[in-house]
XYZ file of C-alpha atoms in Angstrom:
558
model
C 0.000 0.000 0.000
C 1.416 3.443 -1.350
C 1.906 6.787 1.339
C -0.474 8.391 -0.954
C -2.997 5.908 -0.471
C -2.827 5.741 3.085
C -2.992 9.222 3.711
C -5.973 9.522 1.479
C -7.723 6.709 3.873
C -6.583 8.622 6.872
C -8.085 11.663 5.491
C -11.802 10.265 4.883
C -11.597 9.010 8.549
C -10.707 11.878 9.939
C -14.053 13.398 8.089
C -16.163 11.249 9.951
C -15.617 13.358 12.773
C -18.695 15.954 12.020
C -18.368 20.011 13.563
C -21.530 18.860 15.582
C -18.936 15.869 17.503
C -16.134 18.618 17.896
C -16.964 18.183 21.356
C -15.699 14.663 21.732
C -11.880 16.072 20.681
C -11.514 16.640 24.294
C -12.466 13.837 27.653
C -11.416 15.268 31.317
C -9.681 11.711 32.268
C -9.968 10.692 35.863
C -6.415 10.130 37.532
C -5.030 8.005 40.362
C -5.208 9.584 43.445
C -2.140 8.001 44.034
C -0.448 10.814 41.583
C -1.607 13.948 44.153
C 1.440 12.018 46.155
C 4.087 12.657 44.103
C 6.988 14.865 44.214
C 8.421 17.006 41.997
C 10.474 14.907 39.737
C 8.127 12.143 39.865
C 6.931 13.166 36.827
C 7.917 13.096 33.653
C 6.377 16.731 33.270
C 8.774 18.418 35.818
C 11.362 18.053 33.446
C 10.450 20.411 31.129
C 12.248 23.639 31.619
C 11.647 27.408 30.267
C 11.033 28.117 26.936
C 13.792 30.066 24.653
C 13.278 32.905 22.307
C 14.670 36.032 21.641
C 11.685 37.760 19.479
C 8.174 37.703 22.023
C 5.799 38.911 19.610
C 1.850 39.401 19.094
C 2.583 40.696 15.527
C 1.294 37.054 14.179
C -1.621 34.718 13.869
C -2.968 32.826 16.794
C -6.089 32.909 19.632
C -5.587 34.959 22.733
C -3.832 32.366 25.127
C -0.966 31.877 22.315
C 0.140 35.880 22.417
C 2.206 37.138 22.488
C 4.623 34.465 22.378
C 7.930 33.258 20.697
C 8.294 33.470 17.259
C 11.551 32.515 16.516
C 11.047 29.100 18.676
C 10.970 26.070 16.238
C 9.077 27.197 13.181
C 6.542 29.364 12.118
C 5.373 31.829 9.063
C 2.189 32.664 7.851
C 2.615 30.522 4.497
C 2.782 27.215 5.924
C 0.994 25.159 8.853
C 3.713 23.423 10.031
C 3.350 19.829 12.358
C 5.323 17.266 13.460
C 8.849 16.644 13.295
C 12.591 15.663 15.188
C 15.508 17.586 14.866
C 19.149 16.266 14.422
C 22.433 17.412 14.725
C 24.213 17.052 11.398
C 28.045 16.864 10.474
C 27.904 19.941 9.095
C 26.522 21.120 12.807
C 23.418 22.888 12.374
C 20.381 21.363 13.477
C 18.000 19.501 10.821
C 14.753 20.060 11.927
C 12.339 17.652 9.896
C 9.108 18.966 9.431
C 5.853 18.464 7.881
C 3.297 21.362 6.510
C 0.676 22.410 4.044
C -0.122 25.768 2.838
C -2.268 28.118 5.391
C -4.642 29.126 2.628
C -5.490 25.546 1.421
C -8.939 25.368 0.893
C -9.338 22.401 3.753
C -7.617 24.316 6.181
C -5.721 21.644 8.849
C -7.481 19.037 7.183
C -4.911 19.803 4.662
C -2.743 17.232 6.177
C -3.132 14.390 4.343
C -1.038 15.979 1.417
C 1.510 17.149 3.412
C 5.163 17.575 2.398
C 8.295 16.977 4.146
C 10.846 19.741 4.583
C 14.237 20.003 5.933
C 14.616 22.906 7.980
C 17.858 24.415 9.198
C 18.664 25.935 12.279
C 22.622 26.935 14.086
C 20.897 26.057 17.654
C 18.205 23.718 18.942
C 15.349 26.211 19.362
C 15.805 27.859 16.882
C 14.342 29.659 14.405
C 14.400 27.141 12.001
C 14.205 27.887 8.304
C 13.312 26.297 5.117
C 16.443 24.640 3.510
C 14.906 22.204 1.316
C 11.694 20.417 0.427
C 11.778 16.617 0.399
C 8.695 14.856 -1.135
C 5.152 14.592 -0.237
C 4.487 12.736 3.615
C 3.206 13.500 6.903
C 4.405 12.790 11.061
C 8.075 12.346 9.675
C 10.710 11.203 11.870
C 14.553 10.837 10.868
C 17.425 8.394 12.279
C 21.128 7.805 11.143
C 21.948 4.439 10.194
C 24.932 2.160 11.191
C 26.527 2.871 8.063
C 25.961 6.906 8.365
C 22.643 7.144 6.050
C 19.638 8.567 6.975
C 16.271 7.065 7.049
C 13.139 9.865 6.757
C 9.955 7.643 7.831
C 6.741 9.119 6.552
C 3.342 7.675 7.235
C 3.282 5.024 4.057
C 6.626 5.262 3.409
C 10.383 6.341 4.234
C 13.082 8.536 2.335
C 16.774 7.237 2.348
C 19.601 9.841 1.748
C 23.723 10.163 2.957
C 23.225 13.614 3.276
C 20.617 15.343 5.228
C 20.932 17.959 2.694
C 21.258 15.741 -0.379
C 18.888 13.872 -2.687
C 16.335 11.949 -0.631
C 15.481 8.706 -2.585
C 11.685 7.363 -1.786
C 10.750 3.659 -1.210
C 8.690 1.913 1.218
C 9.677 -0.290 4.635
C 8.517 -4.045 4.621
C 6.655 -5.451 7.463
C 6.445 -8.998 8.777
C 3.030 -9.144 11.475
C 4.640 -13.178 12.187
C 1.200 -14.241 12.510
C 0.070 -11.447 15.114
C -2.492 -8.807 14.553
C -1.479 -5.530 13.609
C -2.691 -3.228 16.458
C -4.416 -0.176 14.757
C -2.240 -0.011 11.681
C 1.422 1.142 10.853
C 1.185 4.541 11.129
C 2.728 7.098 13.323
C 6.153 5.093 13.736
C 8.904 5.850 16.202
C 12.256 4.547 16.025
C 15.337 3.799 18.333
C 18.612 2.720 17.645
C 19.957 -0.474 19.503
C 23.761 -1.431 20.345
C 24.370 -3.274 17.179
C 22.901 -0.600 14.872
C 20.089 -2.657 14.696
C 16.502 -0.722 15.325
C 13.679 -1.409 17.697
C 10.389 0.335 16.342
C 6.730 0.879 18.285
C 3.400 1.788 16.436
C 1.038 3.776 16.806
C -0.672 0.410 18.344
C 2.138 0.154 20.956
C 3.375 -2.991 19.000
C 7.104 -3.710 19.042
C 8.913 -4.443 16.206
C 12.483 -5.209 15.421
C 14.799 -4.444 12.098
C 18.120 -6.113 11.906
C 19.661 -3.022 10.495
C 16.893 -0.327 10.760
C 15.830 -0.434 6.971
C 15.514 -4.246 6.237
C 12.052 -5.888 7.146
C 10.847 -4.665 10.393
C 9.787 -7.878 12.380
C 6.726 -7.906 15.073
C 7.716 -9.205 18.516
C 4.631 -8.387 20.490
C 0.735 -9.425 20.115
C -0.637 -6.824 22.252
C 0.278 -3.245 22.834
C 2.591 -2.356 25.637
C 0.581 0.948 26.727
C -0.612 1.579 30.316
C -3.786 -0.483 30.979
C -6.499 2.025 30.896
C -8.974 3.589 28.612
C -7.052 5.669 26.345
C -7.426 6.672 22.681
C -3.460 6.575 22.273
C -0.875 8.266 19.555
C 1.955 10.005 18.949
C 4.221 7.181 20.484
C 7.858 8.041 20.930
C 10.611 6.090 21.515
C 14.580 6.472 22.766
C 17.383 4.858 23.808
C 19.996 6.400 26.393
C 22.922 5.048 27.979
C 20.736 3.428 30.815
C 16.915 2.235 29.324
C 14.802 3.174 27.225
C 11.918 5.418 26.940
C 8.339 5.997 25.607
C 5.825 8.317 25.673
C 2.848 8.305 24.246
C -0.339 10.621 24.199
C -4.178 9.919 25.096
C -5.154 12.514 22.391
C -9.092 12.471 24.185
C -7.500 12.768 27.059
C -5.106 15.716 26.555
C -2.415 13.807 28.754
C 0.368 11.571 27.833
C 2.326 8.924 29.334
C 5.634 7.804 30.457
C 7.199 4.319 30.719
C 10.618 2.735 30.703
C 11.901 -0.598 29.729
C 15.340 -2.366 30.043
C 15.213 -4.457 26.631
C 12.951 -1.924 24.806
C 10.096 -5.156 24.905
C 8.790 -5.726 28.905
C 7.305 -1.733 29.175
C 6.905 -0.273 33.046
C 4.659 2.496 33.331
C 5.656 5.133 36.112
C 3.182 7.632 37.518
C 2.303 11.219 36.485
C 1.781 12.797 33.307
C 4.438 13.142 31.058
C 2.883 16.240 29.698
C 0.151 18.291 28.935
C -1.012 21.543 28.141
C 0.288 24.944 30.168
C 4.005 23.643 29.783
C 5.212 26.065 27.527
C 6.559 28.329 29.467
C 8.422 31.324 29.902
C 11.338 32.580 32.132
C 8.891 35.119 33.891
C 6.453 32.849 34.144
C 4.235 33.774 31.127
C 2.097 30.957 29.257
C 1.650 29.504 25.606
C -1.525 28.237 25.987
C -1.706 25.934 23.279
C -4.991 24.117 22.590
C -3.031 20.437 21.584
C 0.301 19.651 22.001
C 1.102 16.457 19.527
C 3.681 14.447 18.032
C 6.448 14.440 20.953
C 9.710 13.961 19.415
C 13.306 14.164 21.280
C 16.616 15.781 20.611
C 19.313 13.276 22.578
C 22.537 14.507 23.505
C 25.711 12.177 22.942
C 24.838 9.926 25.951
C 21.226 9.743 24.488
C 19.791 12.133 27.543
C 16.802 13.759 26.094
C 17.330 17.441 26.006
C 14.635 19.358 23.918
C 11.278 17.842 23.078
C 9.719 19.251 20.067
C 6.009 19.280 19.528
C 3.172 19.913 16.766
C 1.343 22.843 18.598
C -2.475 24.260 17.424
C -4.068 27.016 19.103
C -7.628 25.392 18.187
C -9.699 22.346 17.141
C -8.085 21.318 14.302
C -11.363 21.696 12.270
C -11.871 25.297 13.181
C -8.395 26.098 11.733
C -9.560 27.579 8.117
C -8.073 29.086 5.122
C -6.936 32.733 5.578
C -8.078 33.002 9.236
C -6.165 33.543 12.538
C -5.369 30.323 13.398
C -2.546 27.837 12.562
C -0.189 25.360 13.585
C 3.726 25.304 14.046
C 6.198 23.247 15.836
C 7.933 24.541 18.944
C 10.952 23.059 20.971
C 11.290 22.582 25.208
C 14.304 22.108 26.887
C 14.367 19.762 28.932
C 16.278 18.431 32.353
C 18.455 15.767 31.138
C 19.570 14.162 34.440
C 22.901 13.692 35.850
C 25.319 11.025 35.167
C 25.368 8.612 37.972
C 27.228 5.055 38.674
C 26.527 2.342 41.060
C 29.890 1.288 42.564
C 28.915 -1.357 44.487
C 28.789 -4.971 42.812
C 26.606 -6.954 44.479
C 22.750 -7.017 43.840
C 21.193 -4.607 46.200
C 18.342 -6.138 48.256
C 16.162 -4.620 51.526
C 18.947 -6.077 53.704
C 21.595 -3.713 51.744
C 23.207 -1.662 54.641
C 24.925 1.152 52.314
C 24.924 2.322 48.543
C 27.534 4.458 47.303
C 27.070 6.358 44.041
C 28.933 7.970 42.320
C 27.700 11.547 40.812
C 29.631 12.390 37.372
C 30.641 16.443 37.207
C 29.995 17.413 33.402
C 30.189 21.434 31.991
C 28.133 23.846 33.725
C 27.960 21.458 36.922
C 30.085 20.595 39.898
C 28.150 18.049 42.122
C 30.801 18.921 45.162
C 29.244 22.286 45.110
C 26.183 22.343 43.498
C 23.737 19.869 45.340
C 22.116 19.833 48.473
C 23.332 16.828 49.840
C 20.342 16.489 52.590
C 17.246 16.688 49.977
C 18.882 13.634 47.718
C 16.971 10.684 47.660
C 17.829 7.216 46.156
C 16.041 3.379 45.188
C 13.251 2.477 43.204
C 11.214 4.705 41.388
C 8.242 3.373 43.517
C 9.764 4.863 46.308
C 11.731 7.863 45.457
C 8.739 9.334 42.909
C 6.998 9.394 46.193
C 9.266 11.337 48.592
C 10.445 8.018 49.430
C 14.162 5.782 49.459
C 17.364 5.777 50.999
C 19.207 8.641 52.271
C 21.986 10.422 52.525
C 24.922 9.098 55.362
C 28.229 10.911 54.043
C 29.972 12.187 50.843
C 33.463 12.534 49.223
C 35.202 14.035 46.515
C 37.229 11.623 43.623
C 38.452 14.251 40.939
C 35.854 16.646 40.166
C 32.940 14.317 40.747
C 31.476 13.175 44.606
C 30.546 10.106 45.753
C 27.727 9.814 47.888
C 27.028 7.250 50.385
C 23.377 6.028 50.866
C 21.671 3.825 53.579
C 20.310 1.354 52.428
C 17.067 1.172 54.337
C 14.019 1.736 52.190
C 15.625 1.533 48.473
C 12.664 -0.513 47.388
C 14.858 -2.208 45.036
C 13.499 -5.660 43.906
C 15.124 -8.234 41.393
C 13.375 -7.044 38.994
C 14.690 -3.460 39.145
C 16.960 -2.313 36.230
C 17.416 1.842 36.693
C 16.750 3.349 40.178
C 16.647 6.995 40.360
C 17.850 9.671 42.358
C 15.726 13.049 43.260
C 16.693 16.041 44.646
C 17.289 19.476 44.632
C 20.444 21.790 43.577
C 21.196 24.771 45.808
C 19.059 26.581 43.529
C 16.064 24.854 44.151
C 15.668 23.394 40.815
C 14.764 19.492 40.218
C 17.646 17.353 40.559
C 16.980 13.906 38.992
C 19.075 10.407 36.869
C 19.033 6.843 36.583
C 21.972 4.632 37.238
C 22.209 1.159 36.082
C 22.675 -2.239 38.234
C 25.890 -3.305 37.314
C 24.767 -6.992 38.339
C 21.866 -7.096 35.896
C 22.476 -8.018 32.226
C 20.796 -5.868 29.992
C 21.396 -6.549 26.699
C 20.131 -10.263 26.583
C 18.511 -12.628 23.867
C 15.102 -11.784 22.814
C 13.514 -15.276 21.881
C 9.983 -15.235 19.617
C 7.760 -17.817 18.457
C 5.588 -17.509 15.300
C 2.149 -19.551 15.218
C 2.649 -23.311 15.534
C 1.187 -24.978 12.718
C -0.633 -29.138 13.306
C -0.588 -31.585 10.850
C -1.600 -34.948 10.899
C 1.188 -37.949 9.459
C 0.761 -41.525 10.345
C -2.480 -40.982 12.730
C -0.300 -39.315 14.477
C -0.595 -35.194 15.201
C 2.435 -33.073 15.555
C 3.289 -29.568 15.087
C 6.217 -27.291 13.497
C 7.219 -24.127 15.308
C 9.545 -21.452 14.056
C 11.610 -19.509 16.843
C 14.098 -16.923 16.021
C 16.115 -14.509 18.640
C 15.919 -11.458 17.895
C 18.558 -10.424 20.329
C 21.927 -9.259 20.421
C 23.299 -11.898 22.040
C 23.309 -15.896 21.731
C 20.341 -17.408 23.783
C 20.802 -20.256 25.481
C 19.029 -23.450 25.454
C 15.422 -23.027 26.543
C 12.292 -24.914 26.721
C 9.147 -24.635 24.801
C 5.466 -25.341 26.047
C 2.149 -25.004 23.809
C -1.431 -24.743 25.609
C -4.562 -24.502 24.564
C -7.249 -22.144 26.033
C -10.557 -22.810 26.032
C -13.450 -20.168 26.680
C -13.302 -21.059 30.776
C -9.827 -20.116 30.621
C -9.120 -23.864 31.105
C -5.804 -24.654 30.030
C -4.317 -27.725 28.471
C -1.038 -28.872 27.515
C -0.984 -29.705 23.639
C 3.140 -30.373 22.904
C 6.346 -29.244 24.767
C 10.474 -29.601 23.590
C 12.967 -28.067 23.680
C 14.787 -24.778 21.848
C 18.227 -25.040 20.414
C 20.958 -22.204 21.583
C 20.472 -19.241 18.817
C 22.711 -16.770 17.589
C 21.692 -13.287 17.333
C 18.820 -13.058 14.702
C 18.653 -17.117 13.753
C 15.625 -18.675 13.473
C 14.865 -22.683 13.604
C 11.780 -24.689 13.303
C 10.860 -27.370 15.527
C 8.880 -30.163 15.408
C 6.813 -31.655 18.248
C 4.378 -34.350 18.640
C 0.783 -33.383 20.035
C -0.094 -34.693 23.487
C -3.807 -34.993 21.633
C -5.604 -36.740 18.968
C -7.998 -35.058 16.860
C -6.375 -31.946 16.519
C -8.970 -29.829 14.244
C -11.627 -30.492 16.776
C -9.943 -30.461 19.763
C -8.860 -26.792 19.148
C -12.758 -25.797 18.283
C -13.319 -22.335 19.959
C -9.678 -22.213 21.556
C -6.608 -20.173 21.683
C -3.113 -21.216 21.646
C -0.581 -20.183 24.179
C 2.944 -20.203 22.781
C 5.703 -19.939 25.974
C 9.531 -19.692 25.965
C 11.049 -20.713 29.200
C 14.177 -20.282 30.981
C 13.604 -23.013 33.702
C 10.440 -21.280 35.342
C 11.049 -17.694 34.241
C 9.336 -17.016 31.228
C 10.987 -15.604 28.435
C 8.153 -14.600 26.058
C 4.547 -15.605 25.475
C 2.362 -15.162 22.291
C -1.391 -15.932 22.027
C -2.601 -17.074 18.631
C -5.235 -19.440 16.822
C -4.652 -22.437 16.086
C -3.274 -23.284 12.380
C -4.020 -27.052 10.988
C -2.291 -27.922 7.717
C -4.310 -28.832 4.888
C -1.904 -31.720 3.980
């Protein structure tokens, strides 16, 4: 299916919505209780800092709450309606800021977007302004990443561009998909990308389905069979993924809603979902405290700094309802950039695993430009563990500190860290002298995180010999060799009743090999027997589960 196709689709969808349902653009979501407990930093939202401009203007187009404001932040003109977009740092070191737009005076106003084109805009800082440098091709929601072998790939809703040079010839083609026998969860559309060690390229949909490409332009392969978003009733969007030196990262938006959220994962596949919202709208703001009181904020996308910190997020900004933005009126769109905290640099130094019993942590807090932790920090407000317990005004604190170089190493007690085996990045909180947010994530250096990432497609039952067996094909799509592990397939039946139908065993795989195995059925009849059922594929390290995949059952013809 073509770009142009899909956007055309997208576009009579989005049509459906009539001017009498405008209404239903905007749900006032319930949220924990438990989130009135946090403290600042336990949200992803306190990480946003001022907004920088130079030019504060009301000589431009917008409703009241968006005046006057920054002009020369991100991108703006009275031409184009800009949207989403990322920005990367080039080797010729300006900033690239890929971005989509249509013409302000197009007859169907923001509903323009479907035929949306791609530019590359240009900027000597991260905020900007940005201008025009070159138009790309015809797309919409673009984001770009760098390749293993220095190429860039420009994804496009439908499509991708592939270039060496950000401000070269952009050659068009289209990425290839493999579902391996999962359902697609609400199309492949709105695709965000993030490089792994190995230059190969973990991918989540707008679904929340993971998906894995061996070198981030070869088949993209799916992994999961259900999305990996918070469990709650959200229309969801705008995912966004990253990869820092620690975990990674997602965020994705509950458009209805008007909040987003914010969860962390150690292998980019097994999501945790921490508390808060990761943003909203009121945080654009100003040094002096001012407000641009965008209507939407959409299409999150993050400028990383060398250790993959997220620095600036840039967002697709309206000041209305996107279907009361009209031709050659006062409203528009435009993309605007936030800096954000990055968090400090922090090291565990102690080597064994870290349990309640733990009397003392020491870590170690990195200096870097502009910072000197043996100064800068008040010791007494730090706090250190598990997210649970530190995003709550919780953890282990402070006993004593010293100086190594020009970074400090503090000493924790242990009591109340919270930290459970399955912990991969505990955080610290606290405050500079300042009174600004202090925050980072340290890694365990007992826990392996780069580890094999073994999937199962659907196991397909054939009868030879009145006997039933089945082939499987598994494949590890890790970056590192697996080891051997055991298989088990179940059926489910509408009780939830389960029963075992075949188990073996799973031969040590390198990274990215596959291998089919055969297993005899521990029942007869197979076609009947799996009437109204559901098969449960699992992948088992002794009793720790690896993976599991729920499909329906597949009987050979033959």
């Amino acid at each position: 299916m073509t770009h142009k196709l899909i956007l055309t689709i997208l576009l009579l969808l989005s049509l459906t919505i009539t001017s009498s349902s405008l209404h239903a653009q905007v749900s006032e979501r319930t949220l924990p209780e438990e989130w009135n407990h946090l403290v600042k930093g336990g949200r992803f939202m306190d990480r946003f800092l001022p907004m920088k401009g130079h030019n504060r203007s009301s000589d431009t187009w917008g409703a009241t709450g968006v005046i006057p404001r920054f002009t020369d932040n991100g991108i703006e003109d009275r031409i184009w309606s800009y949207w989403g977009g990322n920005i990367v740092k080039g080797d010729d070191d300006l900033y690239h800021l890929m971005v989509c737009g249509w013409l302000e005076s197009s007859p169907k106003g923001h509903m323009e977007w479907p035929d949306s084109y791609v530019f590359n805009t240009v900027s000597d800082n991260p905020t900007g302004p940005f201008k025009l440098h070159n138009m790309i091709g015809k797309g919409h929601n673009p984001e770009v990443y760098r390749l293993k072998d220095n190429r860039y790939v420009l994804y496009v809703i439908g499509g991708r561009y592939l270039s060496d040079d950000l401000s070269g010839d952009w050659e068009y083609g289209e990425f290839e998909f493999d579902a391996r026998d999962r359902r697609i969860i609400e199309g492949l559309s709105n695709l965000s990308f993030a490089r792994r060690e190995d230059g190969s390229f973990l991918m989540v949909c707008r679904g929340g389905g993971i998906w894995i490409s061996r070198d981030g332009l070869s088949t993209y392969h799916q992994i999961t069979d259900q999305r990996v978003y918070p469990d709650v009733d959200g229309r969801f969007e705008d995912p966004v993924i990253w990869k820092d030196h620690i975990q990674y990262h997602m965020i994705v938006n509950d458009w209805l809603g008007r909040i987003a959220w914010y969860l962390r994962s150690k292998d980019g596949i097994n999501w945790v979902v921490d508390p808060g919202v990761a943003y909203a709208p009121g945080i654009a703001i100003h040094e002096d405290g001012a407000v641009e009181d965008w209507f939407k904020f959409e299409r999150i996308k993050m400028l990383q700094d060398q250790h993959g910190r997220a620095i600036q997020a840039n967002f697709a900004v309206i000041d209305t309802l996107k279907h009361e933005d009209k031709p050659y009126d006062n409203h528009s769109s435009k993309n605007i950039g936030i800096p954000l905290n990055p968090g400090l640099l922090l090291t565990i130094l102690d080597e064994k695993p870290i349990t309640p019993e733990t009397r003392q942590i020491r870590l170690k807090i990195e200096a870097e430009k502009g910072f000197n932790p043996q100064t800068d920090i008040e010791l007494a407000s730090l706090r250190f563990g598990a997210s649970s317990e530190v995003n709550f005004g919780r953890g282990s604190t402070v006993l004593k500190s010293e100086n190594e170089g020009n970074d400090l190493i503090v000493t924790f007690n242990g009591n109340g860290n919270g930290i459970t085996p399955d912990e991969f990045a505990p955080k610290l909180i606290g405050r500079y002298k300042n009174g600004e947010l202090l925050y980072g994530y340290a890694r365990l250096p007992y826990v392996d995180y780069i580890e094999p990432i073994l999937s199962a497609r659907s196991p397909v039952f054939s009868e030879s010999d009145r006997k039933f067996s089945c082939t499987i094909e598994v494949e590890n799509f890790g970056q590192v060799p697996s080891a051997e592990a055991s298989l088990k397939i179940e059926s489910l039946d509408k009780n939830g009743k389960k029963r075992l139908v075949a188990s073996g065993k799973v031969p040590a795989l390198q990274p990215y090999e596959k291998t089919k195995i055969r297993l005899t059925t521990k029942i007869k009849q197979v076609p009947a027997a799996f009437e109204g059922q559901e098969i449960i594929v699992s992948i088992l390290d002794g009793k720790k589960i690896l993976s599991t995949f729920r499909t329906q059952p597949r009987v050979s013809q033959q």
